[in-house]
CSV table of C-alpha atoms and ligand atoms in Angstrom, one decimal:
chain,number,residue,atom,x,y,z
A,28,UNK,CA,-174.8,84.3,-10.5
A,29,UNK,CA,-172.0,82.4,-8.8
A,30,UNK,CA,-170.7,84.1,-5.6
A,31,UNK,CA,-167.2,82.7,-6.0
A,32,UNK,CA,-166.9,84.4,-9.3
A,33,UNK,CA,-167.0,87.9,-8.1
A,34,UNK,CA,-165.6,87.4,-4.5
A,35,UNK,CA,-162.2,88.4,-3.6
A,36,UNK,CA,-161.6,87.6,0.2
A,37,UNK,CA,-159.4,89.9,2.2
A,38,UNK,CA,-157.2,88.5,4.8
A,39,UNK,CA,-157.7,91.7,6.7
A,40,UNK,CA,-160.8,90.3,8.2
A,41,UNK,CA,-159.1,87.7,10.0
A,42,UNK,CA,-156.2,89.8,11.0
A,43,UNK,CA,-158.5,92.3,12.6
A,44,UNK,CA,-161.0,90.0,14.3
A,45,UNK,CA,-159.4,90.7,17.7
A,46,UNK,CA,-160.2,94.5,17.8
A,47,UNK,CA,-162.5,95.5,20.5
A,48,UNK,CA,-166.0,96.9,19.7
A,49,UNK,CA,-166.3,100.4,21.2
A,50,UNK,CA,-168.6,101.0,24.1
A,51,UNK,CA,-172.1,101.9,23.9
A,52,UNK,CA,-172.9,105.4,22.9
A,53,UNK,CA,-176.6,105.5,23.6
A,54,UNK,CA,-178.4,109.1,23.2
A,55,UNK,CA,-175.4,110.3,21.2
A,56,UNK,CA,-176.6,109.2,17.7
A,57,UNK,CA,-178.7,112.2,17.2
A,58,UNK,CA,-180.8,113.2,14.4
A,59,UNK,CA,-180.5,113.4,10.4
A,60,UNK,CA,-179.4,116.7,8.9
A,61,UNK,CA,-183.0,118.1,8.9
A,62,UNK,CA,-183.7,116.9,12.4
A,63,UNK,CA,-187.1,115.3,11.1
A,64,UNK,CA,-185.6,111.9,12.2
A,65,UNK,CA,-184.1,110.7,15.6
A,66,UNK,CA,-182.2,107.7,14.6
A,67,UNK,CA,-183.1,104.8,16.8
A,68,UNK,CA,-179.8,102.8,17.1
A,69,UNK,CA,-178.2,101.8,20.1
A,70,UNK,CA,-174.6,102.3,19.1
A,71,UNK,CA,-172.9,104.4,16.5
A,72,UNK,CA,-169.6,102.7,15.3
A,73,UNK,CA,-167.0,105.2,14.0
A,74,UNK,CA,-164.3,103.0,12.4
A,75,UNK,CA,-161.1,104.8,11.4
A,76,UNK,CA,-159.9,101.9,9.1
A,77,UNK,CA,-161.1,99.3,6.9
A,78,UNK,CA,-160.0,96.6,9.1
A,79,UNK,CA,-161.8,98.2,12.0
A,80,UNK,CA,-164.9,98.3,10.1
A,81,UNK,CA,-164.6,94.8,9.0
A,82,UNK,CA,-164.0,93.8,12.7
A,83,UNK,CA,-167.1,95.8,13.9
A,84,UNK,CA,-169.5,94.6,11.0
A,85,UNK,CA,-168.7,91.0,11.6
A,86,UNK,CA,-169.4,91.3,15.2
A,87,UNK,CA,-172.6,93.0,14.9
A,88,UNK,CA,-175.9,91.2,14.6
A,89,UNK,CA,-177.8,94.0,12.9
A,90,UNK,CA,-176.2,97.2,11.3
A,91,UNK,CA,-176.7,99.9,8.9
A,92,UNK,CA,-174.3,102.2,7.2
A,93,UNK,CA,-174.3,106.1,7.8
A,94,UNK,CA,-172.8,108.8,5.7
A,95,UNK,CA,-173.5,112.5,6.2
A,96,UNK,CA,-176.9,111.9,7.4
A,97,UNK,CA,-178.7,114.0,4.6
A,98,UNK,CA,-181.6,111.5,4.0
A,99,UNK,CA,-185.0,112.5,5.2
A,100,UNK,CA,-186.5,109.2,5.5
A,101,UNK,CA,-185.5,106.1,7.5
A,102,UNK,CA,-183.2,104.5,4.8
A,103,UNK,CA,-180.1,104.8,7.0
A,104,UNK,CA,-181.8,104.0,10.4
A,105,UNK,CA,-181.4,101.0,12.4
A,106,UNK,CA,-182.5,99.6,15.8
A,107,UNK,CA,-179.1,98.3,16.7
A,108,UNK,CA,-175.9,99.3,15.3
A,109,UNK,CA,-175.1,102.3,12.8
A,110,UNK,CA,-171.6,102.5,11.5
A,111,UNK,CA,-170.5,105.7,10.1
A,112,UNK,CA,-167.9,106.1,7.3
A,113,UNK,CA,-167.2,109.7,8.5
A,114,UNK,CA,-163.5,108.8,9.4
A,115,UNK,CA,-162.9,106.9,6.0
A,116,UNK,CA,-162.5,110.2,4.0
A,117,UNK,CA,-159.1,110.1,2.3
A,118,UNK,CA,-158.3,110.1,-1.3
A,119,UNK,CA,-156.3,106.9,-1.9
A,120,UNK,CA,-154.9,107.0,-5.4
A,121,UNK,CA,-155.3,109.3,-8.6
A,122,UNK,CA,-154.4,107.7,-11.7
A,123,UNK,CA,-153.9,110.3,-14.3
A,124,UNK,CA,-153.4,107.8,-17.3
A,125,UNK,CA,-156.9,106.3,-16.6
A,126,UNK,CA,-158.5,109.5,-15.3
A,127,UNK,CA,-159.6,107.8,-12.1
A,128,UNK,CA,-159.4,108.6,-8.5
A,129,UNK,CA,-159.7,105.9,-5.9
A,130,UNK,CA,-161.3,107.4,-2.6
A,131,UNK,CA,-162.5,105.9,0.9
A,132,UNK,CA,-166.2,106.0,0.5
A,133,UNK,CA,-167.1,108.6,3.4
A,134,UNK,CA,-165.2,111.5,1.7
A,135,UNK,CA,-167.5,114.3,1.0
A,136,UNK,CA,-167.8,115.7,-2.5
A,137,UNK,CA,-166.7,119.1,-1.3
A,138,UNK,CA,-163.1,117.9,-0.2
A,139,UNK,CA,-163.0,115.5,-3.1
A,140,UNK,CA,-163.6,118.1,-5.8
A,141,UNK,CA,-161.2,120.7,-4.2
A,142,UNK,CA,-158.4,117.8,-4.2
A,143,UNK,CA,-159.2,117.1,-7.7
A,144,UNK,CA,-159.0,120.4,-9.0
A,145,UNK,CA,-155.9,121.1,-7.2
A,146,UNK,CA,-154.6,118.2,-9.5
A,147,UNK,CA,-156.2,119.4,-12.6
A,148,UNK,CA,-159.4,117.1,-12.4
A,149,UNK,CA,-163.0,117.3,-11.7
A,150,UNK,CA,-166.1,115.0,-11.2
A,151,UNK,CA,-168.5,115.3,-14.0
A,152,UNK,CA,-171.6,116.7,-11.8
A,153,UNK,CA,-172.5,117.6,-8.4
A,154,UNK,CA,-175.7,117.7,-6.3
A,155,UNK,CA,-177.2,120.8,-5.1
A,156,UNK,CA,-174.9,120.9,-2.0
A,157,UNK,CA,-171.3,119.5,-1.5
A,158,UNK,CA,-171.8,118.5,2.1
A,159,UNK,CA,-172.9,114.9,1.2
A,160,UNK,CA,-170.6,111.7,1.1
A,161,UNK,CA,-169.7,110.0,-1.9
A,162,UNK,CA,-170.9,106.6,-0.6
A,163,UNK,CA,-174.1,108.0,0.8
A,164,UNK,CA,-174.9,109.8,-2.4
A,165,UNK,CA,-174.1,106.9,-4.8
A,166,UNK,CA,-176.3,104.6,-2.6
A,167,UNK,CA,-179.4,106.5,-3.3
A,168,UNK,CA,-178.7,107.6,-6.8
A,169,UNK,CA,-178.0,111.3,-5.9
A,170,UNK,CA,-177.9,113.4,-9.1
A,171,UNK,CA,-177.3,117.0,-10.2
A,172,UNK,CA,-179.0,118.0,-13.7
A,173,UNK,CA,-178.1,117.9,-17.3
A,174,UNK,CA,-179.8,116.3,-20.3
A,175,UNK,CA,-176.4,114.4,-20.9
A,176,UNK,CA,-175.3,114.0,-17.3
A,177,UNK,CA,-176.0,110.7,-15.5
A,178,UNK,CA,-176.3,110.8,-11.7
A,179,UNK,CA,-173.6,110.7,-9.3
A,180,UNK,CA,-173.7,106.8,-9.3
A,181,UNK,CA,-172.7,106.7,-13.0
A,182,UNK,CA,-169.0,107.7,-12.9
A,183,UNK,CA,-168.3,104.7,-10.4
A,184,UNK,CA,-166.1,102.2,-11.9
A,185,UNK,CA,-165.2,100.0,-9.0
A,186,UNK,CA,-166.0,99.4,-5.4
A,187,UNK,CA,-164.8,97.6,-2.5
A,188,UNK,CA,-167.6,96.3,-0.1
A,189,UNK,CA,-167.4,95.1,3.4
A,190,UNK,CA,-170.0,92.3,3.5
A,191,UNK,CA,-171.9,91.1,6.5
A,192,UNK,CA,-169.3,88.7,7.5
A,193,UNK,CA,-166.5,91.1,7.4
A,194,UNK,CA,-165.2,90.1,4.1
A,195,UNK,CA,-164.1,92.6,1.6
A,196,UNK,CA,-165.4,92.0,-1.9
A,197,UNK,CA,-164.1,93.8,-5.0
A,198,UNK,CA,-166.8,94.5,-7.6
A,199,UNK,CA,-165.9,95.9,-11.1
A,200,UNK,CA,-167.8,96.5,-14.2
A,201,UNK,CA,-165.2,94.3,-16.3
A,202,UNK,CA,-165.2,91.4,-13.9
A,203,UNK,CA,-168.7,91.0,-12.8
A,204,UNK,CA,-170.8,93.4,-14.9
A,205,UNK,CA,-174.4,92.2,-13.7
A,206,UNK,CA,-173.3,92.1,-10.0
A,207,UNK,CA,-171.7,95.5,-10.5
A,208,UNK,CA,-174.7,96.9,-12.1
A,209,UNK,CA,-176.8,95.7,-9.2
A,210,UNK,CA,-174.5,96.9,-6.5
A,211,UNK,CA,-173.6,100.7,-7.3
A,212,UNK,CA,-177.1,102.1,-6.3
A,213,UNK,CA,-177.2,99.7,-3.2
A,214,UNK,CA,-179.7,101.4,-0.7
A,215,UNK,CA,-177.1,100.4,1.9
A,216,UNK,CA,-178.5,96.8,1.6
A,217,UNK,CA,-175.2,95.0,0.5
A,218,UNK,CA,-172.9,96.2,3.2
A,219,UNK,CA,-170.5,99.0,3.9
A,220,UNK,CA,-168.6,100.6,0.7
A,221,UNK,CA,-165.5,101.1,1.9
A,222,UNK,CA,-163.7,102.2,-1.3
A,223,UNK,CA,-164.7,103.6,-4.6
A,224,UNK,CA,-163.0,104.1,-7.9
A,225,UNK,CA,-164.5,107.0,-9.7
A,226,UNK,CA,-164.1,108.1,-13.4
A,227,UNK,CA,-163.0,111.7,-13.5
A,228,UNK,CA,-162.1,114.4,-16.1
A,229,UNK,CA,-160.0,117.3,-16.7
A,230,UNK,CA,-161.0,120.3,-14.8
A,231,UNK,CA,-163.4,122.7,-16.4
A,232,UNK,CA,-165.0,126.0,-15.8
A,233,UNK,CA,-168.6,126.8,-15.5
A,234,UNK,CA,-170.7,130.1,-15.4
A,235,UNK,CA,-174.1,130.4,-14.3
A,236,UNK,CA,-176.7,132.7,-15.2
A,237,UNK,CA,-180.2,133.1,-13.9
A,238,UNK,CA,-183.7,134.0,-15.8
A,239,UNK,CA,-186.8,135.0,-13.9
A,240,UNK,CA,-190.5,134.4,-14.6
A,241,UNK,CA,-190.3,132.2,-17.7
A,242,UNK,CA,-193.8,131.6,-18.7
A,243,UNK,CA,-194.8,128.0,-18.8
A,244,UNK,CA,-196.4,128.4,-22.3
A,245,UNK,CA,-193.0,129.2,-23.6
A,246,UNK,CA,-191.5,126.0,-22.1
A,247,UNK,CA,-194.4,123.9,-23.4
A,248,UNK,CA,-193.0,122.0,-26.5
A,249,UNK,CA,-189.2,123.2,-25.8
A,250,UNK,CA,-188.5,121.6,-22.6
A,251,UNK,CA,-185.6,119.7,-23.9
A,252,UNK,CA,-184.4,122.7,-25.7
A,253,UNK,CA,-184.6,124.9,-22.3
A,254,UNK,CA,-183.0,122.0,-20.4
A,255,UNK,CA,-180.4,121.6,-23.2
A,256,UNK,CA,-179.3,125.3,-23.1
A,257,UNK,CA,-176.5,124.5,-20.7
A,258,UNK,CA,-174.6,121.8,-19.3
A,259,UNK,CA,-176.6,121.8,-16.1
A,260,UNK,CA,-180.1,123.5,-15.9
A,261,UNK,CA,-182.6,123.7,-13.1
A,262,UNK,CA,-186.0,125.4,-12.7
A,263,UNK,CA,-187.0,126.6,-9.5
A,264,UNK,CA,-190.8,127.1,-9.1
A,265,UNK,CA,-193.4,127.3,-6.3
A,266,UNK,CA,-196.4,126.4,-8.7
A,267,UNK,CA,-198.3,129.7,-7.8
A,268,UNK,CA,-197.9,131.6,-11.3
A,269,UNK,CA,-198.1,130.5,-14.8
A,270,UNK,CA,-194.3,130.9,-14.9
A,271,UNK,CA,-191.4,129.2,-13.5
A,272,UNK,CA,-189.7,131.4,-10.9
A,273,UNK,CA,-186.2,130.9,-11.9
A,274,UNK,CA,-184.2,129.1,-14.5
A,275,UNK,CA,-180.6,128.4,-13.5
A,276,UNK,CA,-178.1,127.8,-16.5
A,277,UNK,CA,-174.8,126.2,-15.6
A,278,UNK,CA,-172.7,126.4,-19.1
A,279,UNK,CA,-169.1,125.0,-19.5
A,280,UNK,CA,-166.8,127.9,-20.4
A,281,UNK,CA,-163.8,127.1,-22.6
A,282,UNK,CA,-160.5,129.3,-22.0
A,283,UNK,CA,-162.0,131.0,-18.9
A,284,UNK,CA,-164.0,133.3,-21.2
A,285,UNK,CA,-167.3,134.3,-20.1
A,286,UNK,CA,-170.3,133.6,-22.6
A,287,UNK,CA,-172.4,136.8,-22.7
A,288,UNK,CA,-176.0,136.0,-21.6
A,289,UNK,CA,-178.9,137.3,-23.7
A,290,UNK,CA,-181.0,139.6,-21.6
A,291,UNK,CA,-184.1,137.3,-22.3
A,292,UNK,CA,-184.5,133.6,-22.6
A,293,UNK,CA,-188.0,132.0,-23.5
A,294,UNK,CA,-189.8,135.1,-22.2
A,295,UNK,CA,-187.7,135.2,-18.9
A,296,UNK,CA,-185.5,138.2,-17.8
A,297,UNK,CA,-181.8,137.8,-17.1
A,298,UNK,CA,-181.5,138.3,-13.1
A,299,UNK,CA,-179.4,141.2,-12.3
A,300,UNK,CA,-178.0,140.2,-9.1
A,301,UNK,CA,-177.2,136.9,-7.4
A,302,UNK,CA,-180.2,134.9,-6.3
A,303,UNK,CA,-181.4,132.3,-3.9
A,304,UNK,CA,-183.9,129.5,-5.1
A,305,UNK,CA,-186.3,131.1,-2.9
A,306,UNK,CA,-186.6,134.7,-4.0
A,307,UNK,CA,-186.7,136.4,-0.6
A,308,UNK,CA,-183.7,134.6,0.9
A,309,UNK,CA,-180.4,136.1,0.8
A,310,UNK,CA,-178.3,134.6,-1.7
A,311,UNK,CA,-174.9,134.8,0.3
A,312,UNK,CA,-174.8,130.9,0.9
A,313,UNK,CA,-175.5,130.3,-2.8
A,314,UNK,CA,-172.7,129.8,-5.6
A,315,UNK,CA,-171.4,132.6,-7.6
A,316,UNK,CA,-173.8,133.5,-10.4
A,317,UNK,CA,-174.0,136.5,-13.0
A,318,UNK,CA,-171.9,134.8,-15.7
A,319,UNK,CA,-168.7,134.8,-13.6
A,320,UNK,CA,-166.8,131.7,-14.6
A,321,UNK,CA,-165.2,129.5,-11.9
A,322,UNK,CA,-164.2,126.1,-11.3
A,323,UNK,CA,-167.0,123.5,-11.9
A,324,UNK,CA,-167.3,122.5,-7.8
A,325,UNK,CA,-167.8,126.1,-7.3
A,326,UNK,CA,-170.6,126.5,-9.7
A,327,UNK,CA,-172.3,123.1,-10.3
A,328,UNK,CA,-173.7,123.0,-6.6
A,329,UNK,CA,-176.1,125.7,-5.7
A,330,UNK,CA,-174.8,126.0,-2.3
A,331,UNK,CA,-171.1,126.9,-0.9
A,332,UNK,CA,-169.4,124.2,1.0
A,333,UNK,CA,-168.9,126.5,4.0
A,334,UNK,CA,-172.5,127.8,4.6
A,335,UNK,CA,-175.5,126.0,5.8
A,336,UNK,CA,-177.3,124.6,2.5
A,337,UNK,CA,-180.8,125.4,1.4
A,338,UNK,CA,-183.2,126.8,3.9
A,339,UNK,CA,-182.4,125.0,7.2
A,340,UNK,CA,-185.3,123.0,8.7
A,341,UNK,CA,-187.2,121.3,5.8
A,342,UNK,CA,-188.4,118.2,4.4
A,343,UNK,CA,-187.9,117.1,1.0
A,344,UNK,CA,-189.4,114.7,-1.8
A,345,UNK,CA,-188.5,114.1,-5.0
A,346,UNK,CA,-190.2,112.2,-8.0
A,347,UNK,CA,-188.8,111.0,-11.4
A,348,UNK,CA,-190.6,110.4,-14.7
A,349,UNK,CA,-189.5,109.9,-18.0
A,350,UNK,CA,-188.1,113.0,-19.7
A,351,UNK,CA,-190.6,112.6,-22.5
A,352,UNK,CA,-193.4,113.2,-20.1
A,353,UNK,CA,-191.7,116.3,-18.4
A,354,UNK,CA,-194.1,118.9,-19.3
A,355,UNK,CA,-197.2,117.0,-18.7
A,356,UNK,CA,-196.0,115.9,-15.4
A,357,UNK,CA,-195.1,119.6,-14.4
A,358,UNK,CA,-198.9,120.6,-15.4
A,359,UNK,CA,-200.2,117.8,-13.2
A,360,UNK,CA,-198.4,119.3,-10.4
A,361,UNK,CA,-199.3,122.8,-11.4
A,362,UNK,CA,-202.8,122.0,-11.2
A,363,UNK,CA,-202.3,121.1,-7.5
A,364,UNK,CA,-200.4,124.3,-6.9
A,365,UNK,CA,-203.1,125.8,-4.4
A,366,UNK,CA,-202.8,122.6,-2.4
A,367,UNK,CA,-199.2,122.4,-2.5
A,368,UNK,CA,-197.7,125.9,-2.3
A,369,UNK,CA,-198.9,126.7,1.1
A,370,UNK,CA,-196.6,124.0,2.6
A,371,UNK,CA,-193.8,124.5,0.1
A,372,UNK,CA,-190.4,126.5,0.3
A,373,UNK,CA,-189.8,125.8,-3.4
A,374,UNK,CA,-189.6,123.1,-6.2
A,375,UNK,CA,-186.9,122.4,-8.4
A,376,UNK,CA,-186.9,120.4,-11.7
A,377,UNK,CA,-184.0,118.8,-13.1
A,378,UNK,CA,-183.0,116.1,-15.8
A,379,UNK,CA,-180.9,113.1,-15.5
A,380,UNK,CA,-179.4,110.8,-18.4
A,381,UNK,CA,-180.7,107.3,-18.4
A,382,UNK,CA,-178.1,104.7,-17.0
A,383,UNK,CA,-178.0,100.9,-16.5
A,384,UNK,CA,-177.8,100.7,-12.7
A,385,UNK,CA,-180.6,98.6,-11.4
A,386,UNK,CA,-181.9,100.5,-8.7
A,387,UNK,CA,-181.2,104.1,-10.3
A,388,UNK,CA,-184.0,106.3,-10.3
A,389,UNK,CA,-182.9,106.8,-14.2
A,390,UNK,CA,-182.6,103.2,-14.9
A,391,UNK,CA,-183.0,102.7,-18.6
A,392,UNK,CA,-185.0,106.1,-18.8
A,393,UNK,CA,-183.9,109.5,-19.4
A,394,UNK,CA,-185.5,111.1,-16.5
A,395,UNK,CA,-186.8,114.4,-15.1
A,396,UNK,CA,-186.9,115.0,-11.4
A,397,UNK,CA,-189.5,117.1,-9.6
A,398,UNK,CA,-188.2,118.0,-6.3
A,399,UNK,CA,-190.0,119.5,-3.4
A,400,UNK,CA,-188.4,121.4,-0.6
A,401,UNK,CA,-191.2,121.2,2.1
A,402,UNK,CA,-191.6,123.4,5.2
A,403,UNK,CA,-191.2,121.3,8.1
A,404,UNK,CA,-195.0,120.5,8.4
A,405,UNK,CA,-194.9,116.6,8.7
A,406,UNK,CA,-198.7,115.9,8.7
A,407,UNK,CA,-199.4,118.2,5.8
A,408,UNK,CA,-196.5,116.9,3.6
A,409,UNK,CA,-197.3,113.3,4.4
A,410,UNK,CA,-200.8,114.0,3.3
A,411,UNK,CA,-199.8,115.7,0.1
A,412,UNK,CA,-197.4,112.9,-0.9
A,413,UNK,CA,-199.9,110.2,-1.9
A,414,UNK,CA,-201.9,112.9,-3.9
A,415,UNK,CA,-198.7,113.6,-5.9
A,416,UNK,CA,-197.8,110.1,-6.3
A,417,UNK,CA,-201.2,109.5,-7.8
A,418,UNK,CA,-201.0,112.3,-10.1
A,419,UNK,CA,-197.6,111.0,-11.4
A,420,UNK,CA,-198.8,107.5,-11.4
A,421,UNK,CA,-199.4,107.4,-15.2
A,422,UNK,CA,-195.8,108.0,-15.9
A,423,UNK,CA,-194.4,105.2,-13.5
A,424,UNK,CA,-193.2,107.6,-11.2
A,425,UNK,CA,-190.2,106.5,-9.2
A,426,UNK,CA,-189.4,108.4,-5.8
A,427,UNK,CA,-185.8,109.6,-4.7
A,428,UNK,CA,-184.7,106.9,-2.3
A,429,UNK,CA,-183.5,109.2,0.2
A,430,UNK,CA,-186.3,111.6,0.6
A,431,UNK,CA,-189.8,111.2,1.8
A,432,UNK,CA,-192.3,108.9,-0.3
A,433,UNK,CA,-195.2,106.7,0.7
A,434,UNK,CA,-195.3,104.4,-2.5
A,435,UNK,CA,-195.3,100.7,-1.6
A,436,UNK,CA,-192.6,98.1,-2.3
A,437,UNK,CA,-195.3,96.5,-4.5
A,438,UNK,CA,-195.6,99.3,-6.7
A,439,UNK,CA,-192.0,100.2,-6.8
A,440,UNK,CA,-191.2,96.4,-7.8
A,441,UNK,CA,-193.4,97.0,-10.9
A,442,UNK,CA,-191.4,100.2,-12.0
A,443,UNK,CA,-188.0,98.5,-11.5
A,444,UNK,CA,-187.5,95.4,-13.8
A,445,UNK,CA,-184.5,94.3,-12.0
A,446,UNK,CA,-186.1,94.6,-8.4
A,447,UNK,CA,-186.2,90.9,-7.7
A,448,UNK,CA,-182.4,90.5,-9.0
A,449,UNK,CA,-181.6,93.2,-6.5
A,450,UNK,CA,-183.3,91.2,-3.7
A,451,UNK,CA,-181.4,88.3,-4.6
A,452,UNK,CA,-178.1,90.1,-4.6
A,453,UNK,CA,-178.8,91.5,-1.3
A,454,UNK,CA,-179.4,88.0,-0.1
A,455,UNK,CA,-176.1,87.0,-1.9
A,456,UNK,CA,-174.0,89.5,-0.2
A,457,UNK,CA,-175.8,89.3,3.3
A,458,UNK,CA,-177.6,85.8,3.7
A,459,UNK,CA,-178.7,86.8,7.3
A,460,UNK,CA,-180.1,90.3,6.4
A,461,UNK,CA,-177.8,91.9,8.9
A,462,UNK,CA,-178.0,95.0,6.7
A,463,UNK,CA,-181.7,94.9,6.3
A,464,UNK,CA,-183.8,97.7,8.3
A,465,UNK,CA,-187.3,98.6,8.6
A,466,UNK,CA,-187.1,100.8,5.7
A,467,UNK,CA,-186.0,98.0,3.2
A,468,UNK,CA,-188.2,95.3,5.2
A,469,UNK,CA,-191.4,97.5,4.4
A,470,UNK,CA,-190.5,97.6,0.8
A,471,UNK,CA,-190.0,93.9,0.7
A,472,UNK,CA,-186.2,94.2,0.3
B,21,FAD,C1,-180.1,120.2,1.7
B,21,FAD,C2,-180.1,118.9,1.0
B,21,FAD,C3,-179.8,119.1,-0.3
B,21,FAD,C4,-180.1,117.8,-1.3
B,21,FAD,N1,-179.6,117.9,-2.5
B,21,FAD,C5,-179.8,116.8,-3.3
B,21,FAD,C6,-179.6,117.0,-4.7
B,21,FAD,O1,-179.2,117.9,-5.3
B,21,FAD,N2,-179.8,116.0,-5.5
B,21,FAD,C7,-180.0,114.7,-4.8
B,21,FAD,O2,-180.4,113.9,-5.5
B,21,FAD,N3,-180.2,114.4,-3.6
B,21,FAD,C8,-180.2,115.5,-2.9
B,21,FAD,N4,-180.3,115.4,-1.5
B,21,FAD,C9,-180.5,114.1,-0.9
B,21,FAD,C10,-179.1,113.6,-0.4
B,21,FAD,O3,-178.3,113.8,-1.6
B,21,FAD,C11,-179.2,112.0,-0.3
B,21,FAD,O4,-180.1,111.7,0.8
B,21,FAD,C12,-177.9,111.4,0.1
B,21,FAD,O5,-178.1,110.0,-0.1
B,21,FAD,C13,-177.2,111.8,1.1
B,21,FAD,O6,-176.0,111.2,1.5
B,21,FAD,P1,-175.4,111.0,3.0
B,21,FAD,O7,-173.9,110.8,2.8
B,21,FAD,O8,-176.1,112.0,3.7
B,21,FAD,O9,-176.1,109.5,3.2
B,21,FAD,P2,-177.0,109.0,4.6
B,21,FAD,O10,-178.2,109.8,4.7
B,21,FAD,O11,-176.2,109.2,5.8
B,21,FAD,O12,-177.2,107.6,4.1
B,21,FAD,C14,-177.8,107.3,2.8
B,21,FAD,C15,-177.9,106.1,2.4
B,21,FAD,O13,-176.5,105.6,2.0
B,21,FAD,C16,-176.1,104.5,2.7
B,21,FAD,N5,-174.6,104.7,2.9
B,21,FAD,C17,-174.0,105.8,3.5
B,21,FAD,N6,-172.7,105.5,3.6
B,21,FAD,C18,-172.6,104.3,2.9
B,21,FAD,C19,-171.4,103.3,2.9
B,21,FAD,N7,-170.2,103.8,3.2
B,21,FAD,N8,-171.7,102.1,2.4
B,21,FAD,C20,-172.7,101.6,1.8
B,21,FAD,N9,-173.9,102.5,2.1
B,21,FAD,C21,-173.7,103.6,2.6
B,21,FAD,C22,-177.1,104.4,4.0
B,21,FAD,O14,-177.1,103.1,4.5
B,21,FAD,C23,-178.1,105.0,3.6
B,21,FAD,O15,-179.0,104.0,2.8
B,21,FAD,C24,-180.2,116.7,-0.5
B,21,FAD,C25,-180.2,116.6,0.9
B,21,FAD,C26,-180.3,117.8,1.5
B,21,FAD,C27,-180.4,117.7,3.0
């Protein structure tokens, strides 16, 4: 790949080189969302414009980008500078003819979705919570569910990235298909994504219905059918019974008309009240259920924007295997149920359509994701992860980039065919590895 064929320099880097770097903010950097990680950076830089960000990056010797702090591992951490995209959060352009929106990459899905809805548009899918930034989500291949739905990185159709030298590089699939495929799911290794262009679609309505206690024997042989029964389908289970605790089915609704849900589904019973994924937690922070149609951004996430998502202090891990191995992989975890469940709040199982983004967890394979929301019991969880990874090894398991895992870089390199190309791309964008942190170094990236 020739760098010059894809770089578009910005004169802004030079124009802004005189801006001062803010003073040290030691001790104010704080923790990630869960509180399991105290960031170790000396400074938190918070630019209010692309020009400020360019200036800060060019002057820093070691730096990592920070979104809304929802990762559970050290992927965003750095011992010197962290640069937050919190203030880079505006919608810049809505192009109705191409159905694309250009955003500053720090915008959160909650605000973006509401803006789009007001204009008659929507993003194709959302994660379980709307509180995360677009750039942070895309960088780690964050996903929702749906057999036909790619993860949240797949609607990206253009990006502007501030490289280590402060230059702004524009990357599009038309002009640099290979570079583009390598740089969307970027693990924060290439620079600060300042702007993104996302493919959107006309606004759509969704209803969600929940079935309880669906026997595993009913799912066996019907996994795709069950997962394909809605636009986005999630299983919630704690691996303690021969059934899945809850199946959430999110269906697209036309003309605002509620689809009447059957009272039984593969042996499960239709819930007669709103539910939280964990049976005995109040559902008040969950999005509306019981078949009531609503805008997609009020139904696709499980949690409302203005409530605390999930159960609070917790740890998370998630593993991706090919969808064809879904039931077998679930059975491996089910066998480990007695070991896992004492430390678990809940597991969620979702599907993601294959894509062509080099570091995506669904790269070139339709995936099923087996997620674990753990109790905040660090030692127990870190002891269990290698066992889960070993159990899922026959399926070439890949971990979620933003959650806890113990797989080595060597193992992961064997599960991502473009691993070495991604390493080369990172070196191309950032020859001095200013954006490399311990997390990437340990993986050999
Ligand atoms: C309660 C909860 C629920 C979750 N639900 C889901 C879910 O449903 N599905 C799922 O897949 N994941 C889920 N996650 C995980 C989460 O979506 C990812 O960890 C995501 O990356 C978090 O985005 P963030 O903005 O908080 O990024 P951060 O944690 O702040 O950063 C993540 C990565 O993005 C990089 N980054 C951030 N901003 C930029 C930028 N502007 N340019 C370049 N790189 C950048 C960082 O360097 C880092 O490598 C959940 C997490 C929590 C806490």
